[in-house]
Amino acid sequence: MTNRAIELALSKDSLDKTDIVAILSATDRQDLHAIRDRASEVLKQYCGDEVYFRGLVEFSNECVNNCIYCGIRLGNPNVQRYLLSEDDIVASALWCADKGYGSVVLQSGERHDRQFVELVERSVRRIKNESRSERLPSGLGITLCVGEQKREDYERFFAAGAHRYLLRIESSSPELYARIHPANQKWDDRLACLRWLREIGFQVGTGVMIGLPTQTLQHLADDILFFREIDVDMIGMGPYIPHNETPLAADHAEYGWQTEDAYRTALLMIAAARIALKDINIAATTALQALRPLGREEGLNFGANVVMPQLTPMDVRRNYLLYEGKPCLDESAEQCLDCLETRIRSIGRRVGCDAWGDSRHALARGARADTTARS
Ligand code: 5AD
């Protein structure tokens, strides 16, 4: 018999906070299976069984911010900083198109200077132009993940051809956000950025870290309600994993979550987000795999439908360590893709090829999307 509160939550079409907390509290094997099965059912009904790839190019670890959990924070002197050239960024993206994967994510630390903004804009424009082919008539789908920027710069990126943007809120609680960021980084500013991105026309993704010191299941349930309230198209979230050269690692050692709890709760957050928000895209993040070898497959089984294989050139990949134990540091982009395809087939799902793989949620609300895709 499953727990009554969980059973009740799983029978509902619209979850409230109590239902979400019940789901997130599950520890019993049978309860976990019931939640996983319900999330899979909702996924199948609203999204189908395809898994979409986004080739991930971490093109720079230079960062002006000092997030107290992040390994590439400005204040970490042990990081060897790098910035890929425009040609290298474009080449990595085109490699992805050539392999039949319809989307890339360009991710980096945060910079606001003109040189950086122009590099991003030019790279997007070139990737868009140079990736158009018979297979991909609209070119590669481009997702940006380059942090908080001025509204006019977001507009430039959109005009250049990027159509999705990821900006995690990290926590929907302003108090918890303030504990893990320096005072100059404000929760309100991040929220304003999310609103602008949406107004400009991007498909917008956000997300949180799971298992931060002092974070509770109530916080996490509020995160899901926040995603629903701001009507996101995509979610990327994963367990918080300490990095020794950051201030938050000491708090984690003293009163942080157990790894096992963070891992299980991260899977449950994916399931709760799937059940509550239905037709959005949800990523099975690398952080899950950092904690368990089969973490990403489990993420897919709990309701995720996107994975992000590494395309970052191998010589710089070790310098993009947001947390410890990041997997896939030694696999070439080719190996990463092959390995992921095998993993996806092994759990009975299909890889979506030659398509941007937009969330049905974004399509339904008429966002800029790939209308020429075959699948
Ligand atoms: N553990 C897990 N996730 C992290 N991120 C940054 N540092 C860590 C960490 N130590 C996540 C943040 C950020 C994303 C790019 O990586 O949520 O938004």
Coordinates of C-alpha atoms and ligand atoms in Angstrom, one line a residue:
M1 CA 0.0 0.0 0.0
T2 CA 1.3 3.4 -0.9
N3 CA 1.2 6.2 1.6
R4 CA -2.4 7.8 1.6
A5 CA -1.2 11.4 1.1
I6 CA 0.9 10.3 -1.8
E7 CA -1.9 8.2 -3.3
L8 CA -4.3 11.2 -3.0
A9 CA -1.8 13.5 -4.6
L10 CA -1.2 11.2 -7.5
S11 CA -4.9 10.9 -8.2
K12 CA -5.3 14.7 -8.7
D13 CA -5.1 16.7 -11.9
S14 CA -3.9 19.9 -10.2
L15 CA -1.4 19.6 -7.3
D16 CA -1.4 22.0 -4.4
K17 CA 1.4 22.6 -1.9
T18 CA 0.4 19.8 0.4
D19 CA 0.3 17.3 -2.5
I20 CA 3.8 18.4 -3.6
V21 CA 5.2 18.1 -0.1
A22 CA 3.7 14.6 0.1
I23 CA 5.4 13.6 -3.1
L24 CA 8.7 15.1 -2.1
S25 CA 8.6 13.2 1.3
A26 CA 8.5 9.8 -0.3
T27 CA 11.2 7.4 0.8
D28 CA 9.5 4.0 0.6
R29 CA 10.3 2.0 -2.6
Q30 CA 6.7 1.4 -3.4
D31 CA 5.8 5.1 -3.1
L32 CA 8.8 6.0 -5.3
H33 CA 7.6 3.5 -8.0
A34 CA 4.1 4.9 -7.9
I35 CA 5.4 8.4 -8.3
R36 CA 7.7 7.4 -11.1
D37 CA 4.9 5.6 -12.9
R38 CA 2.5 8.5 -12.6
A39 CA 5.2 10.9 -13.9
S40 CA 5.9 8.6 -16.9
E41 CA 2.2 8.4 -17.7
V42 CA 1.9 12.2 -17.7
L43 CA 5.0 12.5 -19.8
K44 CA 3.7 10.0 -22.4
Q45 CA 0.3 11.7 -22.5
Y46 CA 1.6 15.2 -22.9
C47 CA 5.0 14.9 -24.5
G48 CA 5.4 11.5 -26.0
D49 CA 8.4 9.2 -25.5
E50 CA 11.1 11.2 -27.4
V51 CA 14.2 12.5 -25.6
Y52 CA 15.7 15.6 -27.1
F53 CA 19.4 16.3 -27.1
R54 CA 21.0 19.7 -26.7
G55 CA 24.7 19.8 -27.4
L56 CA 26.2 21.7 -24.5
V57 CA 29.1 24.1 -25.3
E58 CA 30.5 25.7 -22.1
F59 CA 32.3 28.4 -24.0
S60 CA 33.8 30.4 -21.1
N61 CA 34.3 30.1 -17.4
E62 CA 35.1 33.8 -16.9
C63 CA 32.6 35.2 -14.5
V64 CA 31.9 38.4 -12.7
N65 CA 29.8 36.8 -10.0
N66 CA 30.6 35.3 -6.7
C67 CA 27.8 32.7 -6.0
I68 CA 28.9 31.1 -2.9
Y69 CA 28.1 27.5 -4.1
C70 CA 29.8 27.7 -7.5
G71 CA 33.3 26.4 -8.4
I72 CA 33.9 29.0 -11.1
R73 CA 33.0 32.0 -8.9
L74 CA 35.1 35.1 -9.4
G75 CA 36.7 34.6 -6.0
N76 CA 38.2 31.1 -6.8
P77 CA 41.8 31.8 -7.7
N78 CA 42.5 28.2 -8.5
V79 CA 40.4 28.2 -11.7
Q80 CA 42.3 28.5 -15.0
R81 CA 40.1 30.9 -17.0
Y82 CA 39.3 30.4 -20.7
L83 CA 37.2 31.8 -23.4
L84 CA 36.7 29.9 -26.7
S85 CA 37.1 31.8 -29.9
E86 CA 34.1 32.6 -32.1
D87 CA 35.3 30.0 -34.6
D88 CA 35.6 27.3 -32.0
I89 CA 32.1 28.0 -30.6
V90 CA 30.6 27.9 -34.1
A91 CA 32.5 24.7 -35.0
S92 CA 31.3 22.9 -31.9
A93 CA 27.7 23.8 -32.7
L94 CA 28.0 22.8 -36.3
W95 CA 29.4 19.5 -35.3
C96 CA 26.2 18.9 -33.4
A97 CA 24.0 19.8 -36.4
D98 CA 26.1 17.4 -38.5
K99 CA 25.4 14.6 -36.1
G100 CA 21.6 15.1 -36.5
Y101 CA 20.9 16.9 -33.2
G102 CA 18.8 19.9 -33.7
S103 CA 19.7 22.1 -30.7
V104 CA 22.7 23.6 -28.9
V105 CA 23.1 25.3 -25.6
L106 CA 25.7 28.0 -25.3
Q107 CA 26.6 28.4 -21.6
S108 CA 29.2 30.4 -19.8
G109 CA 30.0 32.4 -16.7
E110 CA 28.4 35.8 -16.5
R111 CA 30.1 38.9 -18.1
H112 CA 28.4 42.1 -19.2
D113 CA 31.1 43.9 -21.2
R114 CA 30.5 44.8 -24.8
Q115 CA 33.2 42.4 -26.1
F116 CA 31.4 39.4 -24.5
V117 CA 27.9 40.5 -25.6
E118 CA 29.1 40.9 -29.1
L119 CA 30.8 37.6 -29.2
V120 CA 27.6 35.9 -28.1
E121 CA 25.5 37.8 -30.6
R122 CA 27.9 37.1 -33.5
S123 CA 28.3 33.4 -32.6
V124 CA 24.5 33.0 -32.5
R125 CA 24.1 34.7 -35.9
R126 CA 26.8 32.6 -37.5
I127 CA 25.5 29.3 -36.0
K128 CA 22.1 30.1 -37.3
N129 CA 23.2 30.9 -40.8
E130 CA 25.8 28.2 -41.2
S131 CA 23.7 25.3 -39.8
R132 CA 20.7 25.7 -42.2
S133 CA 20.4 22.6 -44.4
E134 CA 17.9 20.4 -46.0
R135 CA 17.8 18.4 -42.8
L136 CA 17.5 21.5 -40.6
P137 CA 15.7 24.1 -42.7
S138 CA 15.5 26.5 -39.8
G139 CA 19.0 25.9 -38.7
L140 CA 20.0 24.7 -35.2
G141 CA 17.8 25.7 -32.3
I142 CA 19.9 27.9 -30.0
T143 CA 19.5 28.1 -26.3
L144 CA 21.5 30.7 -24.4
C145 CA 22.6 30.4 -20.7
V146 CA 24.8 33.4 -20.1
G147 CA 23.1 34.8 -17.0
E148 CA 21.6 38.2 -16.1
Q149 CA 22.0 40.7 -18.9
K150 CA 20.5 44.1 -19.9
R151 CA 17.1 43.9 -21.5
E152 CA 18.5 45.4 -24.8
D153 CA 21.2 42.7 -24.9
Y154 CA 18.6 40.0 -24.5
E155 CA 16.8 41.6 -27.4
R156 CA 19.9 41.5 -29.5
F157 CA 20.4 37.8 -28.8
F158 CA 16.8 37.1 -29.8
A159 CA 17.1 39.1 -33.0
A160 CA 20.3 37.2 -33.8
G161 CA 18.4 33.9 -33.7
A162 CA 18.5 32.4 -30.2
H163 CA 15.1 31.3 -29.2
R164 CA 15.4 29.7 -25.8
Y165 CA 17.0 31.1 -22.6
L166 CA 17.9 29.3 -19.4
L167 CA 18.2 31.3 -16.2
R168 CA 17.8 29.4 -13.0
I169 CA 16.1 31.2 -10.1
E170 CA 18.3 28.9 -7.9
S171 CA 15.6 29.1 -5.2
S172 CA 12.1 30.7 -5.4
S173 CA 12.7 31.8 -1.8
P174 CA 14.3 35.3 -1.7
E175 CA 15.6 34.5 1.8
L176 CA 17.3 31.3 0.7
Y177 CA 18.6 33.0 -2.5
A178 CA 20.1 35.8 -0.3
R179 CA 22.0 33.1 1.8
I180 CA 23.7 31.7 -1.2
H181 CA 24.6 34.9 -3.1
P182 CA 26.5 38.0 -2.3
A183 CA 24.4 41.1 -1.5
N184 CA 24.9 42.7 -5.0
Q185 CA 23.1 39.7 -6.6
K186 CA 19.4 40.2 -6.0
W187 CA 16.5 37.8 -6.4
D188 CA 14.3 40.6 -7.7
D189 CA 16.8 41.3 -10.5
R190 CA 16.8 37.7 -11.5
L191 CA 13.0 37.6 -11.6
A192 CA 13.0 40.8 -13.7
C193 CA 15.3 39.1 -16.2
L194 CA 13.0 36.1 -16.4
R195 CA 10.1 38.4 -17.1
W196 CA 12.0 40.3 -19.8
L197 CA 13.1 37.1 -21.5
R198 CA 9.5 36.0 -21.7
E199 CA 8.2 39.4 -23.0
I200 CA 10.9 39.4 -25.7
G201 CA 9.6 36.1 -27.0
F202 CA 12.2 33.5 -25.7
Q203 CA 11.1 30.1 -24.6
V204 CA 12.1 30.5 -21.0
G205 CA 13.7 27.9 -18.7
T206 CA 14.5 28.1 -15.1
G207 CA 15.3 25.8 -12.2
V208 CA 16.7 25.4 -8.7
M209 CA 19.3 23.4 -6.8
I210 CA 18.1 20.7 -4.6
G211 CA 19.6 19.9 -1.2
L212 CA 21.1 23.3 -0.2
P213 CA 21.9 23.8 3.4
T214 CA 18.8 25.0 5.3
Q215 CA 16.6 24.2 2.3
T216 CA 13.3 22.4 3.2
L217 CA 10.7 20.4 1.3
Q218 CA 8.4 23.4 1.8
H219 CA 10.9 25.6 -0.1
L220 CA 11.1 23.0 -2.9
A221 CA 7.3 22.7 -3.1
D222 CA 7.1 26.5 -3.4
D223 CA 9.7 26.2 -6.2
I224 CA 7.3 24.0 -8.2
L225 CA 4.4 26.4 -7.6
F226 CA 6.7 29.3 -8.7
F227 CA 7.5 27.4 -12.0
R228 CA 3.8 27.1 -12.6
E229 CA 3.0 30.7 -11.6
I230 CA 5.6 32.2 -14.0
D231 CA 4.5 29.7 -16.6
V232 CA 7.9 28.4 -17.7
D233 CA 8.5 26.3 -20.8
M234 CA 11.5 24.4 -19.6
I235 CA 13.1 23.3 -16.3
G236 CA 16.6 22.3 -15.5
M237 CA 17.3 21.3 -11.9
G238 CA 19.6 19.0 -10.1
P239 CA 21.1 18.2 -6.7
Y240 CA 23.4 20.7 -5.1
I241 CA 26.9 19.2 -5.0
P242 CA 29.5 20.9 -2.8
H243 CA 32.7 22.3 -4.3
N244 CA 35.6 22.5 -1.8
E245 CA 36.9 25.8 -3.0
T246 CA 33.6 27.6 -2.2
P247 CA 32.3 29.0 1.0
L248 CA 29.1 26.9 1.0
A249 CA 31.0 23.7 1.2
A250 CA 31.7 24.4 4.9
D251 CA 28.0 24.9 5.7
H252 CA 27.3 21.7 3.8
A253 CA 29.8 19.8 5.8
E254 CA 28.3 21.1 9.0
Y255 CA 24.6 20.9 8.4
G256 CA 24.0 20.0 4.8
W257 CA 21.8 17.3 3.3
Q258 CA 22.9 13.7 3.0
T259 CA 23.8 12.9 -0.7
E260 CA 21.3 10.1 -0.8
D261 CA 18.5 12.5 0.2
A262 CA 19.5 15.2 -2.3
Y263 CA 19.6 12.6 -5.1
R264 CA 16.2 11.1 -4.3
T265 CA 14.6 14.5 -3.8
A266 CA 16.0 15.7 -7.1
L267 CA 14.3 12.8 -8.8
L268 CA 11.1 13.5 -6.9
M269 CA 11.3 17.2 -7.9
I270 CA 11.4 16.1 -11.6
A271 CA 8.4 13.9 -11.1
A272 CA 6.5 16.6 -9.2
A273 CA 7.3 19.2 -11.9
R274 CA 6.1 16.8 -14.6
I275 CA 2.9 15.9 -12.8
A276 CA 2.2 19.6 -11.9
L277 CA 3.2 21.3 -15.2
K278 CA 2.6 18.5 -17.7
D279 CA 3.7 19.7 -21.2
I280 CA 7.0 21.5 -20.4
N281 CA 10.5 20.2 -21.2
I282 CA 12.5 19.0 -18.3
A283 CA 16.2 18.2 -18.4
A284 CA 17.9 15.2 -16.7
T285 CA 20.9 17.2 -15.6
T286 CA 24.6 16.1 -15.4
A287 CA 24.6 16.8 -11.7
L288 CA 22.3 13.8 -11.3
Q289 CA 24.8 11.6 -13.0
A290 CA 27.6 13.1 -10.9
L291 CA 26.0 11.5 -7.9
R292 CA 25.0 8.2 -9.4
P293 CA 26.3 6.6 -12.7
L294 CA 22.7 6.0 -13.9
G295 CA 21.4 9.3 -12.6
R296 CA 20.4 10.7 -16.0
E297 CA 18.5 7.6 -17.0
E298 CA 16.7 7.7 -13.6
G299 CA 15.9 11.4 -14.3
L300 CA 14.3 10.4 -17.6
N301 CA 12.4 7.6 -15.9
F302 CA 11.0 10.2 -13.4
G303 CA 9.6 12.4 -16.1
A304 CA 12.5 14.3 -17.8
N305 CA 12.7 14.4 -21.6
V306 CA 15.9 16.4 -22.4
V307 CA 19.5 15.6 -22.0
M308 CA 22.6 17.7 -22.7
P309 CA 25.6 15.9 -24.0
Q310 CA 28.9 17.6 -23.7
L311 CA 30.3 19.3 -26.7
T312 CA 32.8 21.5 -24.8
P313 CA 36.3 20.9 -26.3
M314 CA 38.1 18.5 -24.0
D315 CA 41.1 20.7 -23.3
V316 CA 39.0 23.2 -21.4
R317 CA 36.3 21.0 -20.0
R318 CA 38.1 20.4 -16.7
N319 CA 38.1 24.1 -16.1
Y320 CA 34.3 24.3 -16.1
L321 CA 33.8 22.6 -12.8
L322 CA 30.8 24.1 -11.0
Y323 CA 30.9 21.2 -8.5
E324 CA 33.1 18.2 -7.7
G325 CA 32.8 14.8 -9.4
K326 CA 31.5 16.2 -12.7
P327 CA 31.2 13.2 -15.1
C328 CA 32.2 12.8 -18.8
L329 CA 35.5 14.8 -18.4
D330 CA 37.4 12.3 -20.5
E331 CA 34.9 11.4 -23.2
S332 CA 35.1 13.0 -26.6
A333 CA 31.9 14.7 -27.8
E334 CA 31.5 11.7 -30.1
Q335 CA 31.7 9.2 -27.2
C336 CA 29.3 11.3 -25.2
L337 CA 26.7 11.1 -27.9
D338 CA 27.1 7.4 -28.5
C339 CA 27.0 6.7 -24.9
L340 CA 23.8 8.7 -24.3
E341 CA 22.0 7.2 -27.3
T342 CA 22.7 3.7 -25.9
R343 CA 21.5 4.8 -22.5
I344 CA 18.3 6.2 -23.9
R345 CA 17.5 3.1 -26.0
S346 CA 18.3 1.0 -22.9
I347 CA 15.3 2.5 -21.1
G348 CA 13.0 2.1 -24.1
R349 CA 12.9 5.7 -25.2
R350 CA 13.6 7.3 -28.6
V351 CA 16.0 10.1 -29.5
G352 CA 14.4 13.0 -31.3
C353 CA 16.6 13.9 -34.3
D354 CA 16.8 16.9 -36.7
A355 CA 14.4 18.9 -34.6
W356 CA 14.6 21.8 -32.1
G357 CA 12.5 19.7 -29.7
D358 CA 10.5 22.7 -28.4
S359 CA 8.2 22.0 -25.4
R360 CA 4.6 21.5 -26.3
H361 CA 3.9 24.1 -23.8
A362 CA 5.8 26.7 -25.7
L363 CA 4.2 25.6 -29.0
A364 CA 0.8 25.9 -27.5
R365 CA 1.3 29.5 -26.4
G366 CA 2.7 30.4 -29.9
A367 CA 6.3 31.1 -29.0
R368 CA 9.0 31.3 -31.7
A369 CA 9.5 27.6 -32.5
D370 CA 10.6 25.2 -35.1
T371 CA 7.7 24.8 -37.5
T372 CA 9.6 22.9 -40.2
A373 CA 10.9 20.0 -38.1
R374 CA 10.1 16.5 -39.4
S375 CA 9.7 14.8 -36.0
Ligands
5AD1 N1 26.0 22.1 -7.4 C1 25.0 21.9 -8.3 N2 24.7 22.8 -9.2 C2 25.4 23.9 -9.3 N3 25.3 25.0 -10.1 C3 26.3 25.9 -9.8 N4 27.0 25.4 -8.8 C4 26.5 24.2 -8.4 C5 26.8 23.2 -7.5 N5 27.8 23.4 -6.6 C6 24.2 25.2 -11.1 C7 23.4 26.5 -10.8 C8 23.6 27.3 -12.1 C9 23.9 26.2 -13.1 C10 24.6 26.6 -14.3 O1 24.7 25.3 -12.4 O2 22.1 26.2 -10.6 O3 22.5 28.0 -12.4

